[in-house]
Short mmCIF file of C-alpha atoms in Angstrom, two decimals:
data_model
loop_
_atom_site.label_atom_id
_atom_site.label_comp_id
_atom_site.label_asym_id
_atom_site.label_seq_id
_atom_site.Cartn_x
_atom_site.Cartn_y
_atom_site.Cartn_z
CA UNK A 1 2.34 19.07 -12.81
CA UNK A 2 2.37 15.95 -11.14
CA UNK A 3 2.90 16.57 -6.33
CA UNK A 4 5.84 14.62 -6.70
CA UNK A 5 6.96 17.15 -9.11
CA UNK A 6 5.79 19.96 -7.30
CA UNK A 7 6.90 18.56 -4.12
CA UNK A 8 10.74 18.77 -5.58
CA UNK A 9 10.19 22.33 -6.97
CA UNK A 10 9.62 23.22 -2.94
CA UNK A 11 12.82 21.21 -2.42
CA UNK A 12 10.86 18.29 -0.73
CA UNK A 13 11.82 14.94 -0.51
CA UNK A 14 9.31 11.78 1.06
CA UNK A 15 10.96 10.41 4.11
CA UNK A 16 10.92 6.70 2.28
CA UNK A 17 11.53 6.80 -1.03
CA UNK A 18 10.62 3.57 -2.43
CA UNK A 19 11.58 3.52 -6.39
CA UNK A 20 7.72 3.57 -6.89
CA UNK A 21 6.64 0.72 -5.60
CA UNK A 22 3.24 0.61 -3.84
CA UNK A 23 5.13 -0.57 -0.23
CA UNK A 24 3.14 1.22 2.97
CA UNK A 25 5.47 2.66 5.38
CA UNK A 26 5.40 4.39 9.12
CA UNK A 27 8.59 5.85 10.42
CA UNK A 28 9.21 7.04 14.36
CA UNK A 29 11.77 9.35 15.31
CA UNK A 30 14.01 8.07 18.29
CA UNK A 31 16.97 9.40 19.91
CA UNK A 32 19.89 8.73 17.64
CA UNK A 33 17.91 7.79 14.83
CA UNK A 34 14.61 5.97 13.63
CA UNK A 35 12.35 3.18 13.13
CA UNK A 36 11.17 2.67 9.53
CA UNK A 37 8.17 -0.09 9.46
CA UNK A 38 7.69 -1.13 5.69
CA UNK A 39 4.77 -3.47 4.67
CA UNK A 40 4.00 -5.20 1.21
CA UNK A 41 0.48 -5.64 0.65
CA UNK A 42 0.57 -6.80 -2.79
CA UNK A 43 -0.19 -10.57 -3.86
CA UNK A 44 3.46 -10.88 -5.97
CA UNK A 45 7.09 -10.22 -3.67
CA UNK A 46 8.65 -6.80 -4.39
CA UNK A 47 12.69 -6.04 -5.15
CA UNK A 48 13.47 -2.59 -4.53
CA UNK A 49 16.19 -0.54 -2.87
CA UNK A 50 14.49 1.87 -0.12
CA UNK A 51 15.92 5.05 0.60
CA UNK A 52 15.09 6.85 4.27
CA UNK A 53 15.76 10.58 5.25
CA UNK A 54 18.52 9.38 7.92
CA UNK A 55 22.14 9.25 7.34
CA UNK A 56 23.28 5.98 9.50
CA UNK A 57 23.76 2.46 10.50
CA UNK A 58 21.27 0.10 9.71
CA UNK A 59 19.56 -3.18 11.04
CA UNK A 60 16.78 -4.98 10.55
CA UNK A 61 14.64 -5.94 13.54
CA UNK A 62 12.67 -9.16 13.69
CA UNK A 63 9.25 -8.73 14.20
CA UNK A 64 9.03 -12.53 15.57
CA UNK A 65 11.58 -12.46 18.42
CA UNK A 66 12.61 -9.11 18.81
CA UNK A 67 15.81 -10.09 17.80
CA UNK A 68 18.39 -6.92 15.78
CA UNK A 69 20.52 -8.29 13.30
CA UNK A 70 23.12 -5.75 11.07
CA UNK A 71 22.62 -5.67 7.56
CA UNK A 72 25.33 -6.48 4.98
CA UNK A 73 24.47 -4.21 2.33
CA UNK A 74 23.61 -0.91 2.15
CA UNK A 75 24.36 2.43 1.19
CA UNK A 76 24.79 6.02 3.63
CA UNK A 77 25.80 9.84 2.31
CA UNK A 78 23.98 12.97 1.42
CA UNK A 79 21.33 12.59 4.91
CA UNK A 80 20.41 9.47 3.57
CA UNK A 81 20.42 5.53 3.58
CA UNK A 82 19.51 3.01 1.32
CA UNK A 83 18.95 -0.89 1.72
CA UNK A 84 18.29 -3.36 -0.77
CA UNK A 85 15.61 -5.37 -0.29
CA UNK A 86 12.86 -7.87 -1.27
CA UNK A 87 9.21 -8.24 0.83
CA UNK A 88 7.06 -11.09 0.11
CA UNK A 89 3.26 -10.46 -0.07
CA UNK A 90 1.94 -9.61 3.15
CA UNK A 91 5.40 -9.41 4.67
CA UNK A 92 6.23 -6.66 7.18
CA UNK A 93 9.92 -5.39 7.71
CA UNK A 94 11.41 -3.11 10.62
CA UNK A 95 14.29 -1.34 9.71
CA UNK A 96 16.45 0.59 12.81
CA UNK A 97 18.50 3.15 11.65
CA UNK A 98 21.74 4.27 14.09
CA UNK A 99 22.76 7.92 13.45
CA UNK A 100 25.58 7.70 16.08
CA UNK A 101 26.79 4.28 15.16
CA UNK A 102 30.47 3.77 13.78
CA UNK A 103 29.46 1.74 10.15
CA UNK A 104 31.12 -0.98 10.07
CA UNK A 105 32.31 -2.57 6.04
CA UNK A 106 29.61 -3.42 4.32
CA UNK A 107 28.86 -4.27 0.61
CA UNK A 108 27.26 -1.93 -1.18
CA UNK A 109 26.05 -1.66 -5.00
CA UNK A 110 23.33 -3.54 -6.49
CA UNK A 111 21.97 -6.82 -5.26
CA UNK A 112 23.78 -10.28 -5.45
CA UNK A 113 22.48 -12.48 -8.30
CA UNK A 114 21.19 -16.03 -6.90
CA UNK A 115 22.21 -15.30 -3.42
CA UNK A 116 21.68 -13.16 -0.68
CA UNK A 117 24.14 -11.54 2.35
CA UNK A 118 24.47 -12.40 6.40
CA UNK A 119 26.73 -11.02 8.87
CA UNK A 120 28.05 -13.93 10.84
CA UNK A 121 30.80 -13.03 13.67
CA UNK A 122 31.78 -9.95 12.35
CA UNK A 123 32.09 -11.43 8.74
CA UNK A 124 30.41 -11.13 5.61
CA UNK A 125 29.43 -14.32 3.99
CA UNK A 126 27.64 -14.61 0.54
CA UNK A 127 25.41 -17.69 0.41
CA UNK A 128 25.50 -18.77 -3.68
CA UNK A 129 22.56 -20.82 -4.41
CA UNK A 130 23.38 -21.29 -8.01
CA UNK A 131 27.27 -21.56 -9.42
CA UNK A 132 29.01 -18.23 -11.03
CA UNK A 133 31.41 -15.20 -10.52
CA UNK A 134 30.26 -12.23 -9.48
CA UNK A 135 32.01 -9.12 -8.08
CA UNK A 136 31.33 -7.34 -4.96
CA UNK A 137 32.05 -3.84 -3.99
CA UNK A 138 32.72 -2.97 -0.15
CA UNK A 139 32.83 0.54 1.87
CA UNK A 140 36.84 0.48 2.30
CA UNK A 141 36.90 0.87 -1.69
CA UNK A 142 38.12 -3.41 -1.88
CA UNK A 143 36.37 -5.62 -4.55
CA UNK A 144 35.85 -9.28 -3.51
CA UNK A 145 35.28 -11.97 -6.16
CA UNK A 146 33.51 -14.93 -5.56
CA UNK A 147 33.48 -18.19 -8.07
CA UNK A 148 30.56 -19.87 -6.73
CA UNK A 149 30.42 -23.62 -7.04
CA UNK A 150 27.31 -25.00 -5.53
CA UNK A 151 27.09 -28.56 -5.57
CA UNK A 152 24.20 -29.76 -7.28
CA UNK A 153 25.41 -33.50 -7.85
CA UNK A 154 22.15 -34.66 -5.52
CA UNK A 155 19.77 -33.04 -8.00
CA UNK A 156 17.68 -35.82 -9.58
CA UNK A 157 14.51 -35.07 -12.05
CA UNK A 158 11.51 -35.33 -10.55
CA UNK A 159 9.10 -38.47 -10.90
CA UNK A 160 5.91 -39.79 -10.39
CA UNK A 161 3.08 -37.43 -9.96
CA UNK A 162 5.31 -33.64 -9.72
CA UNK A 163 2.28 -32.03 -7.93
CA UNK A 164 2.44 -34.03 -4.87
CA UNK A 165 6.61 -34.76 -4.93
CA UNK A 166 7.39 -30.89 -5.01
CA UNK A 167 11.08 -31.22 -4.60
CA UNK A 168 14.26 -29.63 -6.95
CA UNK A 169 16.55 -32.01 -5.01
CA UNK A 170 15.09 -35.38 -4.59
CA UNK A 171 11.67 -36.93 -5.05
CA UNK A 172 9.43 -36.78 -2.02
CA UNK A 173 6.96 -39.36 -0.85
CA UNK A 174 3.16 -37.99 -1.38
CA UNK A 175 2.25 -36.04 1.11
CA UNK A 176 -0.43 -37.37 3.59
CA UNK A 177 -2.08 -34.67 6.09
CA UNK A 178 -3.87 -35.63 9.63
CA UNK A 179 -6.37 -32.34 10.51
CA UNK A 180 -7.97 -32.01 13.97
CA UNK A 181 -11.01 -29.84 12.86
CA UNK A 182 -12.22 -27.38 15.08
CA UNK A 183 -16.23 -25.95 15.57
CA UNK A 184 -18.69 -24.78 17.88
CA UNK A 185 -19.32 -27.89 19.14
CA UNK A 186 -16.21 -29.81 19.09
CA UNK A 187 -14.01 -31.15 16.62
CA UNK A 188 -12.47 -34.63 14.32
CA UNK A 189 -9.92 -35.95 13.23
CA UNK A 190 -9.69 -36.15 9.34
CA UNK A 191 -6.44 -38.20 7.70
CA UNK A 192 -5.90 -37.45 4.12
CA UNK A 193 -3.43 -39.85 3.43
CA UNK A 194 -2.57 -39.24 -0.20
CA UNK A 195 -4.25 -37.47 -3.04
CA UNK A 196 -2.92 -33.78 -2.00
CA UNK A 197 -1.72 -32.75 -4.93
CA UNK A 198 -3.49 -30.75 -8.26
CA UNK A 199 -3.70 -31.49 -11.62
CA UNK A 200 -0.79 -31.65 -13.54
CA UNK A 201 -1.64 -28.15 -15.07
CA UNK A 202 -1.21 -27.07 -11.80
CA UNK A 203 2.13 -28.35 -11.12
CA UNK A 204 4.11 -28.45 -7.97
CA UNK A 205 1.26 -26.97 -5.67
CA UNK A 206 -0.89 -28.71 -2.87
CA UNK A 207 -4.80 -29.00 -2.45
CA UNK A 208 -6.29 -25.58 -1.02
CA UNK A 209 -8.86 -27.49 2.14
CA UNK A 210 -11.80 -25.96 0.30
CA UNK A 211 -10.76 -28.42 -2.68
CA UNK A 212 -10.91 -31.42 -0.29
CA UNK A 213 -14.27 -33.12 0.36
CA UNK A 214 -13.79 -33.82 4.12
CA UNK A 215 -12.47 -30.36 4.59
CA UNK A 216 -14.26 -28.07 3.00
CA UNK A 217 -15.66 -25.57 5.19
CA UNK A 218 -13.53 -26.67 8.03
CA UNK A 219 -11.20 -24.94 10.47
CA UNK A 220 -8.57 -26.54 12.39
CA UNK A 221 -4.81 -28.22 12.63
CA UNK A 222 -3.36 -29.79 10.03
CA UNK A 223 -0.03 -31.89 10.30
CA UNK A 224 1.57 -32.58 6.63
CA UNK A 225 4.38 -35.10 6.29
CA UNK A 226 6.69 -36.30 4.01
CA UNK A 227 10.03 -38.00 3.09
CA UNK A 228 12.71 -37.15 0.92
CA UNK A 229 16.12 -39.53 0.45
CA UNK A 230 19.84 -37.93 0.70
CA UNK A 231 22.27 -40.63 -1.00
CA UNK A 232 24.49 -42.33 1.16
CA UNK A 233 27.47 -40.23 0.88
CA UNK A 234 25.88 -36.88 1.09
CA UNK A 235 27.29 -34.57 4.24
CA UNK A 236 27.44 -31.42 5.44
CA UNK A 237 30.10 -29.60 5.93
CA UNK A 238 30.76 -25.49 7.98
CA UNK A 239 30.10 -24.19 4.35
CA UNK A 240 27.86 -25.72 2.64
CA UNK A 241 24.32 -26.88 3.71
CA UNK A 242 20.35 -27.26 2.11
CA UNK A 243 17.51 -24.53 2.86
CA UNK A 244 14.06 -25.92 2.81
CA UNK A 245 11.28 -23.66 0.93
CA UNK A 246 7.88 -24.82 2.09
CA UNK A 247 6.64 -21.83 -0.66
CA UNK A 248 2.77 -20.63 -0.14
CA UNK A 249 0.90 -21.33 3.34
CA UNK A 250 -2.67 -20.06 4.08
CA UNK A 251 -2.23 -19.86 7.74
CA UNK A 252 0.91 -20.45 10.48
CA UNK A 253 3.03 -23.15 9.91
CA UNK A 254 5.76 -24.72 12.25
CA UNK A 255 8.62 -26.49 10.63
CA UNK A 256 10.28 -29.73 12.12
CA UNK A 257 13.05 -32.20 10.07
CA UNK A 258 13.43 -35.26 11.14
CA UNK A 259 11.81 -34.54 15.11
CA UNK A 260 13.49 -31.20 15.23
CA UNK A 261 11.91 -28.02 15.82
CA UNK A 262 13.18 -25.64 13.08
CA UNK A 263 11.18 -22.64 13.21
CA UNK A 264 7.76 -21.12 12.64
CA UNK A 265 6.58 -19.05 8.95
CA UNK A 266 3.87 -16.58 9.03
CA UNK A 267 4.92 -14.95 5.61
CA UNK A 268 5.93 -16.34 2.78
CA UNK A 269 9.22 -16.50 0.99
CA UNK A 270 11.40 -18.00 4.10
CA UNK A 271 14.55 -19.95 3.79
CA UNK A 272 15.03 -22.02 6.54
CA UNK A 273 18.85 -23.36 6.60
CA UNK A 274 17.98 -27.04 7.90
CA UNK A 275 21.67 -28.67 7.48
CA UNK A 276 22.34 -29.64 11.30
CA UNK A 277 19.15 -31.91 10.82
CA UNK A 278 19.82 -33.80 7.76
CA UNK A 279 21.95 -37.07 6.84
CA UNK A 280 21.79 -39.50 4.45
CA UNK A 281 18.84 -42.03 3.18
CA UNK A 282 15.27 -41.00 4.58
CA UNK A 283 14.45 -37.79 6.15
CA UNK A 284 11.09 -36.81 7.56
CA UNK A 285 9.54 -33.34 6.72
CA UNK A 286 6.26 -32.06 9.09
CA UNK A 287 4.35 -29.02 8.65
CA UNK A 288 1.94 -27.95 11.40
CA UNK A 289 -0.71 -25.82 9.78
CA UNK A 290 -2.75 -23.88 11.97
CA UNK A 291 -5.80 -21.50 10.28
CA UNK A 292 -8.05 -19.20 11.43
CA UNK A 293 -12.13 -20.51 12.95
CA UNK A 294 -13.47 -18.27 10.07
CA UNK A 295 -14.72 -21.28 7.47
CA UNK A 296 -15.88 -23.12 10.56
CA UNK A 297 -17.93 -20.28 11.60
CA UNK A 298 -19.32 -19.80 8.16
CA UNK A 299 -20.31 -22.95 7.72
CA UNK A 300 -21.76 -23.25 11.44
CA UNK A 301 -23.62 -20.01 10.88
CA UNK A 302 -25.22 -21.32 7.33
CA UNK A 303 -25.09 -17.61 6.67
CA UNK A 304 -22.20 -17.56 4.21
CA UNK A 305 -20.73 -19.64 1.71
CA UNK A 306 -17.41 -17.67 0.98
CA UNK A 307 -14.48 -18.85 2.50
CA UNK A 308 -10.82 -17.95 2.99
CA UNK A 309 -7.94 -20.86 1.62
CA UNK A 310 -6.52 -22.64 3.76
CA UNK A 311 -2.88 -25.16 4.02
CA UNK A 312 -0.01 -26.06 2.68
CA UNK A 313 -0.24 -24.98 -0.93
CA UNK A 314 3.87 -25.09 -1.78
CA UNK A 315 6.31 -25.65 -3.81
CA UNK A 316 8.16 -27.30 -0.77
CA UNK A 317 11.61 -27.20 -2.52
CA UNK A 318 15.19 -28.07 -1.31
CA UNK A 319 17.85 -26.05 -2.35
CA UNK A 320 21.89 -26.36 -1.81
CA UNK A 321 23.52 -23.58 -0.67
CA UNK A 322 27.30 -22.90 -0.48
CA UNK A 323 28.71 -20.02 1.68
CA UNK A 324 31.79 -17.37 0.85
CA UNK A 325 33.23 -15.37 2.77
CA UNK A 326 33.67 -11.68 1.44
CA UNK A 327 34.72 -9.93 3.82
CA UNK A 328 36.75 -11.52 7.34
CA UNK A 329 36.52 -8.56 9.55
CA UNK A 330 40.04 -7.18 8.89
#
């Protein structure tokens, strides 16, 4: 007899129940509720559906800002609630559960298909990243479908060398990078102006720094930039837009398009909705990489020649988006 077994026999249930997955948890008991802290530590992004010993409203807390934000689509009955979900590797989630809250409609059922939820003034909007119908189920018993239509019209194959134009939407330039190394006794400025991607068997992924000559064994700041061209009569418009992926990063990175500070990624697997900064012909792409002072220490010390990767690995992709609203708040 297996303790999960034997634990039901006794009529005992874990406080997280996480459809087997190896996720860590940590809960804390507050008035009115709890916090649930859940924490991937695989290499690969896990899809499950959580399920915590509280009956209530849920949110998700962000760990960045502080910032509480509702959640679109869950489930609540029988002392318990469950959220659908996917971490990335090393991605940590806080989840706040609200026994005294009033829910508000929400979806429920399983998962969207090439999409994901948001609660946006007191509506429920269903981004489609890919065109189809699906059918949505919501707490007040309605069904909502949505006939996605994404547009998809600026797709273009990609060209040239694919490792070092990683783009689904339009060929970028090569990527150049500018580094300002860091050691115990100062630091330099290295420019890698081209060359950053792998082989071909490799496709679609950037140079680890231990893979680069003049930065192997360094530590520092690196600044990546590149282009990519909207045609002339792209636009935006309230519901429709373009996330930018910038996929795998050993380190920080902050995000800017076209001067514009859009945001900061310590985990991977971030969409960042970068619309508001885009129009058409050339935009400009820069990703501030920032690492830890372990390989410079190494390599200072002479003691060790292991080292931890480092940069922008990718793919940096672009992908359309177009938003439906499922439910309006009435």
């Amino acid at each position: 007899m297996t303790s999960r077994t034997a634990l039901k026999r006794l009529g005992l249930t874990p406080r997280v129940v996480s459809d087997g997955t190896q996720i860590l948890s940590q809960w804390r008991d507050v008035e009115g509720g709890a916090y649930v802290y859940l924490y991937n530590p695989s290499d690969h992004p896990i899809t499950f559906s959580p399920s915590f010993a509280v009956q209530g409203v849920p949110a998700a807390m962000n760990l960045w800002n502080g910032s509480i934000s509702p959640i679109a689509q869950y489930s609540s009955g029988n002392g318990r609630t469950t959220v659908p979900m996917t971490l990335q590797c090393g991605q940590g989630e806080v989840v706040t559960i609200n026994k005294d809250a009033r829910p508000a409609v929400h979806v429920t059922g399983a998962p969207p298909k090439d999409g994901s939820f948001l609660v946006s003034k007191g509506k429920i909007v269903f981004r489609a990243t890919e065109s189809g119908g699906q059918t949505f189920q919501l707490s007040d018993g309605r069904k909502t479908d949505v006939n996605a239509e994404v547009r998809t019209d600026d797709d273009r194959p990609l060209s040239g060398v694919p490792a070092s134009r990683p783009s689904t939407i339009d060929q970028w330039t090569p990527w150049s990078s500018t580094v300002r190394t860091v050691t115990p006794t100062g630091g330099a400025t290295v420019s890698i102006p081209s060359g950053l991607g792998d082989s071909q068997f490799q496709q679609f992924r950037l140079k680890d720094w231990r893979d680069i000559t003049r930065l192997n064994g360094e530590s520092g700041v690196g600044t990546y930039t590149a282009n990519t061209t909207l045609p002339d009569g792209w636009h935006a418009n309230a519901a429709q837009g373009v996330q930018l992926d910038i996929g795998h990063v050993d380190g920080t990175a902050d995000i800017s398009v076209n001067g514009q500070f859009a945001g900061t990624q310590i985990t991977d697997g971030r969409q960042w909705d970068i619309t508001r900064w885009l129009h058409p012909g050339t935009n400009a792409v820069q990703i501030t990489v920032r690492t830890t002072l372990r390989n410079a220490v190494s390599k200072y010390n002479k003691k060790s020649t292991a080292g931890q990767p480092y940069g922008l690995r990718g793919p940096v992709t672009l992908t359309p988006y177009h938003d439906y609203v499922v439910y309006n708040g009435k």
